[in-house]
CSV table of C-alpha atoms in Angstrom, one decimal:
chain,number,residue,atom,x,y,z
A,1,MET,CA,128.0,-136.5,87.3
A,2,ARG,CA,128.7,-139.9,88.8
A,3,LEU,CA,127.9,-141.6,85.5
A,4,GLY,CA,130.2,-139.2,83.7
A,5,ARG,CA,133.1,-140.0,86.0
A,6,LEU,CA,132.5,-143.7,85.6
A,7,GLY,CA,132.6,-143.2,81.8
A,8,LEU,CA,135.8,-141.3,82.0
A,9,GLY,CA,137.3,-144.0,84.3
A,10,ALA,CA,136.3,-146.7,81.8
A,11,LEU,CA,137.8,-144.9,78.9
A,12,LEU,CA,141.1,-144.4,80.9
A,13,LEU,CA,141.2,-148.2,81.7
A,14,VAL,CA,140.6,-149.0,78.1
A,15,ALA,CA,143.4,-146.6,77.0
A,16,VAL,CA,145.8,-148.0,79.6
A,17,ALA,CA,145.0,-151.6,78.5
A,18,ALA,CA,145.5,-150.7,74.9
A,19,SER,CA,148.8,-149.0,75.5
A,20,VAL,CA,150.1,-152.0,77.5
A,21,ALA,CA,149.1,-154.4,74.7
A,22,LEU,CA,150.7,-152.2,72.0
A,23,ALA,CA,153.8,-151.8,74.1
A,24,PHE,CA,154.7,-155.4,73.2
A,25,GLU,CA,154.8,-154.2,69.5
A,26,SER,CA,156.8,-151.0,70.2
A,27,PRO,CA,157.9,-149.4,73.6
A,28,VAL,CA,156.8,-146.0,72.1
A,29,TYR,CA,153.1,-146.9,72.5
A,30,ALA,CA,153.6,-147.3,76.3
A,31,LEU,CA,154.3,-143.5,76.4
A,32,VAL,CA,150.9,-142.6,74.9
A,33,VAL,CA,148.8,-142.6,78.0
A,34,PRO,CA,151.4,-141.0,80.3
A,35,GLY,CA,152.0,-138.4,77.7
A,36,LEU,CA,148.3,-137.6,77.4
A,37,LEU,CA,147.9,-137.5,81.2
A,38,ILE,CA,151.0,-135.2,81.6
A,39,GLY,CA,150.0,-133.0,78.7
A,40,GLY,CA,146.4,-132.8,80.0
A,41,GLY,CA,147.6,-132.0,83.5
A,42,MET,CA,149.9,-129.3,82.2
A,43,LEU,CA,147.1,-127.7,80.1
A,44,SER,CA,144.8,-127.9,83.1
A,45,ALA,CA,147.3,-126.3,85.4
A,46,MET,CA,148.2,-123.5,82.9
A,47,SER,CA,144.5,-122.7,82.3
A,48,ARG,CA,144.2,-121.8,86.0
A,49,PHE,CA,146.6,-118.8,85.5
A,50,PRO,CA,145.7,-115.7,83.5
A,51,LEU,CA,148.6,-116.1,81.1
A,52,GLY,CA,148.7,-119.9,81.2
A,53,GLN,CA,146.8,-120.6,78.1
A,54,LEU,CA,148.9,-118.1,76.1
A,55,CYS,CA,152.1,-119.8,77.4
A,56,GLY,CA,150.6,-123.2,76.4
A,57,VAL,CA,149.9,-122.1,72.9
A,58,MET,CA,153.5,-120.7,72.6
A,59,VAL,CA,155.1,-123.8,74.0
A,60,LEU,CA,153.3,-126.0,71.5
A,61,PHE,CA,154.2,-123.5,68.7
A,62,GLY,CA,157.9,-124.3,69.2
A,63,VAL,CA,157.3,-127.9,68.4
A,64,THR,CA,155.6,-127.2,65.0
A,65,ALA,CA,157.8,-124.2,63.9
A,66,ARG,CA,160.0,-126.0,61.4
A,67,LEU,CA,160.2,-126.0,57.6
A,68,LYS,CA,158.9,-129.1,55.8
A,69,GLU,CA,157.6,-129.5,52.3
A,70,GLY,CA,153.8,-129.0,52.2
A,71,LEU,CA,151.3,-128.6,55.0
A,72,GLN,CA,152.0,-131.1,57.8
A,73,VAL,CA,149.4,-132.9,59.9
A,74,GLU,CA,150.8,-131.5,63.2
A,75,GLU,CA,150.7,-128.0,61.7
A,76,VAL,CA,147.0,-128.4,60.9
A,77,VAL,CA,146.2,-129.8,64.4
A,78,TYR,CA,148.1,-127.0,66.0
A,79,ALA,CA,146.4,-124.4,63.8
A,80,VAL,CA,143.0,-125.7,64.9
A,81,TYR,CA,144.2,-125.4,68.6
A,82,TYR,CA,145.6,-121.9,68.3
A,83,LEU,CA,142.7,-120.6,66.3
A,84,SER,CA,140.4,-122.0,69.0
A,85,TYR,CA,142.4,-120.1,71.6
A,86,LEU,CA,142.3,-116.9,69.6
A,87,GLY,CA,138.6,-117.3,68.9
A,88,SER,CA,137.8,-117.8,72.6
A,89,TRP,CA,140.1,-114.8,73.5
A,90,PHE,CA,138.3,-112.5,71.1
A,91,ALA,CA,134.9,-113.8,72.1
A,92,THR,CA,135.4,-113.2,75.8
A,93,ARG,CA,136.9,-109.8,75.3
A,94,LEU,CA,134.3,-108.5,72.9
A,95,TRP,CA,131.1,-110.1,74.2
A,96,VAL,CA,131.7,-111.2,77.8
A,97,TYR,CA,133.9,-108.4,79.2
A,98,ARG,CA,132.7,-105.8,76.6
A,99,GLU,CA,136.2,-104.5,76.1
A,100,ARG,CA,137.5,-102.3,73.3
A,101,VAL,CA,140.0,-104.5,71.6
A,102,PHE,CA,140.6,-102.2,68.6
A,103,ASP,CA,141.2,-98.9,70.4
A,104,THR,CA,144.4,-97.6,68.8
A,105,PRO,CA,145.5,-96.9,65.2
A,106,LEU,CA,147.9,-99.9,65.4
A,107,ASP,CA,145.1,-102.2,66.6
A,108,ILE,CA,142.8,-101.0,63.8
A,109,ALA,CA,145.5,-101.4,61.1
A,110,LEU,CA,146.2,-105.1,62.1
A,111,GLY,CA,142.5,-105.8,62.5
A,112,LEU,CA,141.8,-104.5,59.0
A,113,PHE,CA,144.7,-106.4,57.6
A,114,LEU,CA,143.5,-109.7,59.0
A,115,ALA,CA,140.0,-109.0,57.7
A,116,TYR,CA,141.3,-108.0,54.2
A,117,MET,CA,143.6,-111.0,54.1
A,118,THR,CA,140.7,-113.3,54.8
A,119,ALA,CA,138.5,-111.5,52.3
A,120,SER,CA,141.2,-111.8,49.6
A,121,LEU,CA,140.2,-115.4,49.2
A,122,GLY,CA,137.6,-114.0,46.8
A,123,LEU,CA,140.5,-112.6,44.7
A,124,THR,CA,142.2,-116.0,44.9
A,125,VAL,CA,139.2,-117.7,43.3
A,126,LEU,CA,138.9,-114.8,40.7
A,127,PHE,CA,142.5,-115.1,39.6
A,128,GLY,CA,142.6,-118.9,39.6
A,129,GLY,CA,144.8,-119.3,42.7
A,130,SER,CA,145.4,-122.5,44.6
A,131,LEU,CA,143.0,-123.0,47.5
A,132,SER,CA,145.5,-125.4,49.2
A,133,LEU,CA,148.2,-122.7,49.0
A,134,ALA,CA,145.7,-120.2,50.2
A,135,ARG,CA,145.0,-122.3,53.3
A,136,GLY,CA,148.7,-122.4,54.1
A,137,ASP,CA,149.0,-118.6,53.6
A,138,TRP,CA,146.0,-117.9,55.8
A,139,ILE,CA,147.2,-120.1,58.6
A,140,ALA,CA,150.6,-118.4,58.5
A,141,LEU,CA,149.3,-114.8,58.4
A,142,SER,CA,146.6,-115.4,61.0
A,143,ALA,CA,149.4,-115.5,63.5
A,144,PHE,CA,149.3,-111.7,63.4
A,145,ALA,CA,146.2,-112.0,65.6
A,146,PHE,CA,148.5,-113.0,68.5
A,147,TYR,CA,149.4,-109.3,68.7
A,148,PHE,CA,146.2,-108.7,70.7
A,149,PRO,CA,146.7,-111.2,73.6
A,150,ILE,CA,150.4,-110.2,73.7
A,151,LYS,CA,149.5,-106.6,74.0
A,152,GLU,CA,147.1,-107.3,76.7
A,153,ALA,CA,149.6,-109.4,78.6
A,154,CYS,CA,152.2,-106.6,78.5
A,155,ALA,CA,149.7,-103.9,79.4
A,156,ARG,CA,147.6,-105.5,82.1
A,157,TYR,CA,149.6,-108.0,84.1
A,158,ARG,CA,152.4,-107.2,86.4
A,159,TRP,CA,154.7,-110.0,85.1
A,160,GLY,CA,153.2,-109.9,81.5
A,161,PRO,CA,156.3,-108.4,79.8
A,162,TRP,CA,158.6,-110.9,81.5
A,163,VAL,CA,156.3,-113.8,80.4
A,164,VAL,CA,156.6,-112.5,76.8
A,165,ILE,CA,160.4,-112.3,77.2
A,166,GLY,CA,160.4,-115.9,78.5
A,167,ILE,CA,158.3,-117.0,75.5
A,168,VAL,CA,160.8,-115.3,73.1
A,169,ILE,CA,163.8,-117.0,74.9
A,170,TYR,CA,162.0,-120.4,74.9
A,171,LEU,CA,161.3,-120.2,71.2
A,172,GLY,CA,164.9,-119.2,70.5
A,173,LEU,CA,166.3,-122.0,72.6
A,174,PHE,CA,164.0,-124.6,71.1
A,175,SER,CA,164.9,-123.4,67.6
A,176,PHE,CA,168.6,-123.3,68.5
A,177,ILE,CA,168.7,-126.9,69.8
A,178,ARG,CA,166.7,-128.3,66.9
A,179,ASN,CA,168.8,-126.5,64.3
A,180,LEU,CA,172.0,-127.6,66.1
A,181,LEU,CA,170.9,-131.2,66.0
A,182,THR,CA,170.0,-130.9,62.3
A,183,PHE,CA,173.4,-129.2,61.6
A,184,SER,CA,175.3,-131.9,63.6
A,185,ALA,CA,173.6,-134.6,61.6
A,186,ALA,CA,174.5,-132.9,58.3
A,187,ILE,CA,178.2,-132.6,59.5
A,188,GLN,CA,178.3,-136.3,60.4
A,189,ASP,CA,176.9,-137.3,57.0
A,190,ALA,CA,179.2,-135.0,55.0
A,191,GLU,CA,181.6,-136.8,52.7
A,192,TYR,CA,183.6,-133.8,51.4
A,193,ALA,CA,185.1,-130.7,53.1
A,194,TRP,CA,183.0,-128.3,51.0
A,195,GLN,CA,179.8,-129.9,52.4
A,196,ILE,CA,180.9,-129.0,55.9
A,197,ALA,CA,182.0,-125.5,54.9
A,198,ARG,CA,178.7,-124.8,53.1
A,199,GLY,CA,176.5,-126.6,55.7
A,200,ARG,CA,173.6,-124.5,56.9
A,201,VAL,CA,170.2,-124.8,58.6
A,202,PRO,CA,168.0,-122.1,57.0
A,203,MET,CA,165.1,-122.4,59.5
A,204,ASN,CA,163.6,-120.2,62.2
A,205,GLU,CA,166.1,-117.4,61.7
A,206,MET,CA,163.8,-114.7,63.1
A,207,LEU,CA,163.2,-116.8,66.3
A,208,LEU,CA,166.9,-116.8,66.8
A,209,PHE,CA,167.6,-113.2,65.7
A,210,VAL,CA,165.2,-111.5,68.1
A,211,PRO,CA,166.5,-113.1,71.4
A,212,ALA,CA,170.1,-112.4,70.1
A,213,LEU,CA,169.6,-108.7,69.9
A,214,GLY,CA,167.3,-108.8,73.0
A,215,CYS,CA,170.1,-110.3,75.1
A,216,LEU,CA,172.6,-107.7,73.8
A,217,GLY,CA,170.3,-104.8,74.6
A,218,PHE,CA,169.7,-105.9,78.2
A,219,ALA,CA,173.4,-106.8,78.7
A,220,ALA,CA,174.5,-103.3,77.6
A,221,ARG,CA,172.2,-101.7,80.2
A,222,ALA,CA,172.4,-104.3,83.0
A,223,SER,CA,173.7,-103.0,86.4
A,224,GLY,CA,175.8,-106.1,87.5
A,225,TRP,CA,178.6,-107.8,85.7
A,226,THR,CA,177.2,-111.3,86.5
A,227,THR,CA,174.0,-110.4,84.7
A,228,ARG,CA,175.9,-108.8,81.8
A,229,ILE,CA,178.1,-111.9,81.3
A,230,VAL,CA,175.0,-114.2,81.4
A,231,LEU,CA,173.2,-112.1,78.8
A,232,THR,CA,176.3,-111.8,76.7
A,233,GLY,CA,176.4,-115.6,76.7
A,234,GLY,CA,172.8,-115.6,75.5
A,235,PHE,CA,173.8,-113.1,72.7
A,236,ALA,CA,176.6,-115.4,71.7
A,237,LEU,CA,174.4,-118.5,71.7
A,238,PHE,CA,171.6,-117.1,69.6
A,239,SER,CA,174.1,-115.3,67.3
A,240,VAL,CA,175.7,-118.7,66.6
A,241,GLY,CA,172.2,-119.9,65.8
A,242,VAL,CA,171.7,-117.0,63.3
A,243,ILE,CA,175.1,-117.6,61.8
A,244,LEU,CA,174.5,-121.3,61.2
A,245,THR,CA,171.4,-120.5,59.1
A,246,GLN,CA,173.9,-118.7,56.7
A,247,TRP,CA,171.2,-116.2,55.8
A,248,ARG,CA,173.3,-113.2,54.7
A,249,ALA,CA,170.4,-110.9,55.0
A,250,TYR,CA,170.2,-111.6,58.7
A,251,TYR,CA,173.9,-111.1,59.1
A,252,VAL,CA,173.2,-107.6,57.8
A,253,ASP,CA,170.3,-107.2,60.2
A,254,LEU,CA,172.4,-108.3,63.1
A,255,ALA,CA,175.2,-105.9,62.3
A,256,PHE,CA,172.6,-103.2,61.7
A,257,GLY,CA,171.0,-103.8,65.1
A,258,VAL,CA,174.4,-103.7,66.9
A,259,MET,CA,175.1,-100.4,65.1
A,260,LEU,CA,171.8,-98.9,66.2
A,261,PHE,CA,172.5,-99.8,69.8
A,262,VAL,CA,175.9,-98.0,69.5
A,263,LEU,CA,174.1,-94.9,68.2
A,264,LEU,CA,171.2,-94.8,70.6
A,265,LEU,CA,172.8,-95.9,73.9
A,266,GLU,CA,174.4,-93.5,76.4
A,267,TRP,CA,178.2,-93.1,76.2
A,268,ARG,CA,178.8,-95.5,79.0
A,269,GLY,CA,176.5,-98.1,77.4
A,270,ARG,CA,178.3,-97.7,74.1
A,271,GLY,CA,181.7,-98.6,75.6
A,272,ARG,CA,180.2,-101.5,77.5
A,273,LEU,CA,178.5,-102.7,74.3
A,274,VAL,CA,181.9,-102.9,72.4
A,275,VAL,CA,183.4,-104.9,75.2
A,276,LEU,CA,180.4,-107.3,75.4
A,277,VAL,CA,180.3,-107.8,71.6
A,278,GLY,CA,184.0,-108.7,71.7
A,279,LEU,CA,183.4,-111.1,74.6
A,280,SER,CA,180.5,-112.7,72.8
A,281,GLY,CA,182.7,-113.3,69.8
A,282,LEU,CA,185.1,-115.3,72.0
A,283,LEU,CA,182.3,-117.1,73.7
A,284,GLY,CA,180.8,-118.0,70.2
A,285,MET,CA,184.1,-119.3,69.0
A,286,GLY,CA,184.6,-121.4,72.2
A,287,LEU,CA,181.1,-122.8,71.8
A,288,GLY,CA,181.8,-123.7,68.2
A,289,TYR,CA,185.0,-125.6,69.1
A,290,LEU,CA,183.1,-127.3,71.9
A,291,LEU,CA,180.3,-128.5,69.7
A,292,PHE,CA,182.2,-129.2,66.5
A,293,PRO,CA,185.8,-129.9,67.6
A,294,GLY,CA,186.9,-131.6,64.3
A,295,ALA,CA,185.1,-129.4,61.9
A,296,MET,CA,185.2,-125.9,63.3
A,297,GLU,CA,188.0,-124.7,61.0
A,298,LEU,CA,186.0,-125.6,57.9
A,299,ILE,CA,182.8,-124.1,59.4
A,300,VAL,CA,184.6,-120.8,60.1
A,301,VAL,CA,186.0,-120.7,56.5
A,302,GLY,CA,182.5,-121.3,55.1
A,303,ILE,CA,181.0,-118.5,57.3
A,304,PHE,CA,183.7,-116.0,56.4
A,305,ASP,CA,183.3,-116.8,52.8
A,306,ARG,CA,179.5,-116.2,53.2
A,307,ILE,CA,180.1,-112.9,54.9
A,308,LEU,CA,182.7,-111.7,52.4
A,309,SER,CA,180.4,-112.5,49.6
A,310,ILE,CA,177.8,-109.9,50.8
A,311,GLY,CA,179.5,-107.1,49.0
A,312,THR,CA,179.4,-108.8,45.6
A,313,ALA,CA,176.2,-110.8,46.0
A,314,SER,CA,174.1,-108.4,44.0
A,315,THR,CA,176.3,-108.9,40.9
A,316,ALA,CA,177.9,-112.3,41.3
A,317,ASP,CA,175.6,-114.5,43.4
A,318,VAL,CA,173.4,-116.6,41.1
A,319,SER,CA,170.7,-117.2,43.7
A,320,LEU,CA,170.4,-113.5,44.5
A,321,LEU,CA,170.3,-112.6,40.9
A,322,ASN,CA,167.6,-115.2,40.4
A,323,ARG,CA,165.6,-113.5,43.2
A,324,PHE,CA,165.8,-110.2,41.3
A,325,LEU,CA,164.3,-111.9,38.3
A,326,GLU,CA,161.6,-113.3,40.5
A,327,SER,CA,160.8,-109.9,41.9
A,328,ARG,CA,160.8,-108.3,38.4
A,329,SER,CA,158.2,-110.9,37.2
A,330,ALA,CA,156.1,-110.2,40.2
A,331,TRP,CA,156.4,-106.5,39.7
A,332,GLU,CA,155.0,-106.7,36.2
A,333,LEU,CA,151.9,-108.4,37.6
A,334,ILE,CA,151.7,-105.8,40.5
A,335,LYS,CA,151.6,-103.0,38.0
A,336,GLN,CA,148.6,-104.5,36.3
A,337,ASN,CA,146.6,-104.7,39.6
A,338,PRO,CA,148.3,-102.5,42.2
A,339,ILE,CA,145.3,-101.6,44.4
A,340,ALA,CA,143.6,-104.9,45.3
A,341,GLY,CA,146.2,-107.5,44.7
A,342,TYR,CA,145.8,-111.1,43.7
A,343,GLY,CA,144.8,-112.8,47.0
A,344,ILE,CA,146.4,-115.5,49.1
A,345,GLY,CA,147.5,-118.6,47.4
A,346,THR,CA,147.8,-117.0,43.9
A,347,THR,CA,150.8,-118.1,41.9
A,348,PHE,CA,153.0,-116.5,39.2
A,349,GLY,CA,155.8,-117.8,37.0
A,350,PHE,CA,159.3,-116.7,36.2
A,351,PHE,CA,162.3,-118.1,34.3
A,352,ASP,CA,164.6,-119.7,36.9
A,353,THR,CA,168.2,-119.3,35.7
A,354,ILE,CA,169.5,-121.9,38.1
A,355,TYR,CA,167.3,-124.8,36.8
A,356,ASN,CA,166.9,-123.2,33.3
A,357,ALA,CA,163.2,-123.7,33.5
A,358,THR,CA,160.0,-121.8,34.4
A,359,TRP,CA,159.2,-121.9,38.1
A,360,VAL,CA,155.6,-121.3,39.2
A,361,LYS,CA,155.3,-120.2,42.9
A,362,SER,CA,153.2,-118.3,45.3
A,363,TYR,CA,155.8,-116.4,47.3
A,364,ILE,CA,158.4,-113.7,46.5
A,365,HIS,CA,161.8,-113.3,48.1
A,366,ASN,CA,160.9,-109.7,48.8
A,367,GLY,CA,158.6,-109.2,51.8
A,368,TYR,CA,157.3,-105.8,50.6
A,369,LEU,CA,156.5,-107.0,47.0
A,370,LEU,CA,155.0,-110.2,48.4
A,371,LEU,CA,152.5,-108.2,50.4
A,372,TRP,CA,151.8,-105.9,47.5
A,373,PHE,CA,151.3,-108.8,45.1
A,374,LYS,CA,148.9,-110.7,47.4
A,375,PHE,CA,147.0,-107.8,49.0
A,376,GLY,CA,147.7,-104.8,46.8
A,377,VAL,CA,148.8,-101.4,48.1
A,378,VAL,CA,146.0,-101.7,50.7
A,379,GLY,CA,147.5,-104.6,52.5
A,380,LEU,CA,151.1,-103.3,52.0
A,381,LEU,CA,150.3,-99.9,53.6
A,382,LEU,CA,148.4,-101.5,56.5
A,383,VAL,CA,151.4,-103.7,57.5
A,384,LEU,CA,153.9,-100.9,57.0
A,385,PHE,CA,151.7,-98.5,59.0
A,386,ALA,CA,151.4,-101.0,61.9
A,387,TRP,CA,155.2,-101.7,61.7
A,388,ALA,CA,156.0,-97.9,61.9
A,389,ARG,CA,153.5,-97.3,64.7
A,390,ALA,CA,155.0,-100.2,66.7
A,391,ILE,CA,158.5,-98.7,66.3
A,392,LEU,CA,157.2,-95.3,67.5
A,393,ALA,CA,155.4,-96.8,70.4
A,394,ALA,CA,158.5,-98.7,71.6
A,395,HIS,CA,160.7,-95.6,71.1
A,396,ARG,CA,158.3,-93.5,73.2
A,397,VAL,CA,158.7,-96.0,76.0
A,398,TRP,CA,162.5,-95.6,75.8
A,399,ARG,CA,162.1,-91.8,76.0
A,400,ARG,CA,160.1,-92.0,79.3
A,401,ARG,CA,162.8,-91.5,81.9
A,402,GLU,CA,160.4,-91.6,84.9
A,403,ILE,CA,159.5,-95.3,84.3
A,404,ALA,CA,161.4,-98.4,85.4
A,405,ASP,CA,164.7,-98.9,83.8
A,406,TRP,CA,163.9,-102.4,82.5
A,407,GLU,CA,160.8,-101.1,80.8
A,408,ARG,CA,162.9,-98.4,79.0
A,409,THR,CA,165.4,-101.1,78.0
A,410,LEU,CA,162.7,-103.3,76.6
A,411,GLY,CA,161.2,-100.4,74.7
A,412,LEU,CA,164.6,-99.6,73.1
A,413,THR,CA,165.3,-103.2,72.3
A,414,VAL,CA,162.0,-103.8,70.6
A,415,ALA,CA,162.3,-100.6,68.6
A,416,ILE,CA,165.8,-101.5,67.4
A,417,ILE,CA,164.8,-105.1,66.5
A,418,LEU,CA,161.9,-103.8,64.4
A,419,ILE,CA,164.1,-101.3,62.6
A,420,SER,CA,166.9,-103.8,62.0
A,421,LEU,CA,164.5,-106.2,60.3
A,422,ILE,CA,163.9,-103.8,57.5
A,423,PRO,CA,166.9,-104.7,55.2
A,424,SER,CA,166.4,-108.5,55.2
A,425,HIS,CA,162.8,-108.1,54.0
A,426,PHE,CA,164.1,-106.9,50.6
A,427,VAL,CA,165.6,-110.3,49.8
A,428,SER,CA,163.6,-112.8,51.9
A,429,ALA,CA,160.0,-114.0,52.2
A,430,PRO,CA,159.1,-113.4,55.8
A,431,PHE,CA,155.3,-113.3,55.6
A,432,THR,CA,155.0,-116.9,54.3
A,433,THR,CA,155.7,-118.8,57.5
A,434,SER,CA,154.0,-118.7,60.8
A,435,ASP,CA,157.2,-118.3,62.8
A,436,THR,CA,158.1,-115.0,61.1
A,437,VAL,CA,154.6,-113.6,61.4
A,438,LEU,CA,154.4,-114.7,65.1
A,439,THR,CA,157.7,-112.9,65.7
A,440,PHE,CA,156.2,-109.7,64.3
A,441,ALA,CA,153.1,-110.2,66.5
A,442,LEU,CA,155.3,-110.6,69.6
A,443,LEU,CA,157.3,-107.5,68.8
A,444,MET,CA,154.4,-105.3,67.9
A,445,GLY,CA,152.3,-106.6,70.8
A,446,THR,CA,155.1,-105.9,73.2
A,447,ALA,CA,155.6,-102.3,71.9
A,448,ALA,CA,151.9,-101.5,72.0
A,449,GLY,CA,151.4,-103.2,75.4
A,450,LEU,CA,154.4,-101.3,76.9
A,451,ALA,CA,153.0,-98.0,75.6
A,452,LYS,CA,149.7,-98.7,77.1
A,453,ARG,CA,151.3,-99.8,80.4
A,454,VAL,CA,153.3,-96.7,81.0
A,455,GLY,CA,151.4,-94.0,79.0
A,456,ASP,CA,148.2,-93.8,81.1
A,457,PRO,CA,147.8,-94.1,85.0
A,458,SER,CA,144.7,-96.3,84.4
A,459,ALA,CA,146.9,-98.8,82.5
A,460,ALA,CA,149.0,-99.6,85.5
A,461,PRO,CA,149.7,-103.3,86.3
A,462,THR,CA,147.1,-105.1,88.3
A,463,ALA,CA,147.5,-107.1,91.5
A,464,THR,CA,150.4,-109.6,91.7
A,465,ASP,CA,148.0,-112.5,91.2
A,466,GLY,CA,147.2,-111.2,87.8
A,467,THR,CA,143.4,-111.0,88.4
A,468,ARG,CA,141.3,-108.9,86.0
A,469,GLU,CA,140.4,-105.4,86.8
A,470,ALA,CA,137.2,-104.6,88.5
A,471,GLY,CA,134.3,-104.7,86.0
A,472,GLY,CA,136.4,-106.8,83.6
A,473,ARG,CA,137.2,-103.8,81.4
A,474,ALA,CA,140.6,-103.1,79.9
A,475,PRO,CA,142.4,-99.8,80.8
A,476,ARG,CA,142.4,-97.2,78.1
A,477,ALA,CA,145.4,-97.4,75.8
A,478,ASP,CA,147.9,-94.6,75.1
A,479,ALA,CA,147.7,-94.2,71.3
A,480,ALA,CA,150.3,-96.6,69.9
């Protein structure tokens, strides 16, 4: 033990000396050792709490959740880290605590999808797919496995749902700030007015969309006006983030979600919702003028032009028509192999009318066809089944009038978000990036965890310190 401590001390001294020496070359190197010490201390502190490791994985996810060409080094390093976390989580639950991890139809569906997705690598080889693209697909889709620790957090721990809510807000804020800085840089570099009007940051839209509707749902059912105004400010902030992506599909999703709240809330909540949406519009405009005082008029013109083009996009928008051609080419291949699919990383070609050339790619701007193309009707039905079961589980929580009001609100909000995501998946490729897959895992895990939390007396929250139940076994789940 003493020899090990001496060795660690010697390594620390060498690292400090090296960072001091390198600091003369660049001040950045001086931050290496303090950064490692602070990061190691944070990870050590978080590991002492039941949900600390999950929070640590999510915090680091925010740093890597951005779109770049190809597979980045930091993404690979983070993938190794989160896969290690997931591996240890499953190992301890299955073999140490002897728990039933796959005990509901929703659990089984996602577990089978993860297994089939991994096994589809054989189809990739059979159909001559790219193994490097398959690696990227597998890393992105493996984020579905976070459903299981998220479900456990919401079902077992007293503050679990609030921790998950905090994770969603953190990811949304991190994405908003990063997108805002990227958009600001683009505005500053713009030379023509049209570049400002058409400026966009098409990144992390789902990480912004979910907290936007989440804030609105809780604001509509909050009891005090201070809380309502704060949450309305959150809705305005994240809605601005969604708008700056200029993804018209998510504009439709956002409007669809607001409409669902109007339909499902009580009469008092509906009137309150209309007032809060109007207030959020004013707050959003004020925030825009505060952030972009000299360019806001052009930005508003570009946004309204984007919104007004939704009605004619299917007949006049070249990019959307191009996606229809893309989907048609993929559909011809699906009809040839509808059951098993072609596996992760398998490519197909179609004639791109924008570049007037054949484009070979591995993704489709239609989430449903994408799943069908890669995993056949088997994979498609597994995901759709899990999606539907999560909606039903969240809706059942909303219908339980004897439980806490915040639990009912969370159930309603999760159900509405999951339903409102349906339209955008016809014209986007959501299952190709880890941020969209993780968002689904967060929503589905919260829905299933809440159903387990309120549906069975044995699934009640544990002690406030979050310790594991006696015997280490998980409470039985209400069928989610």
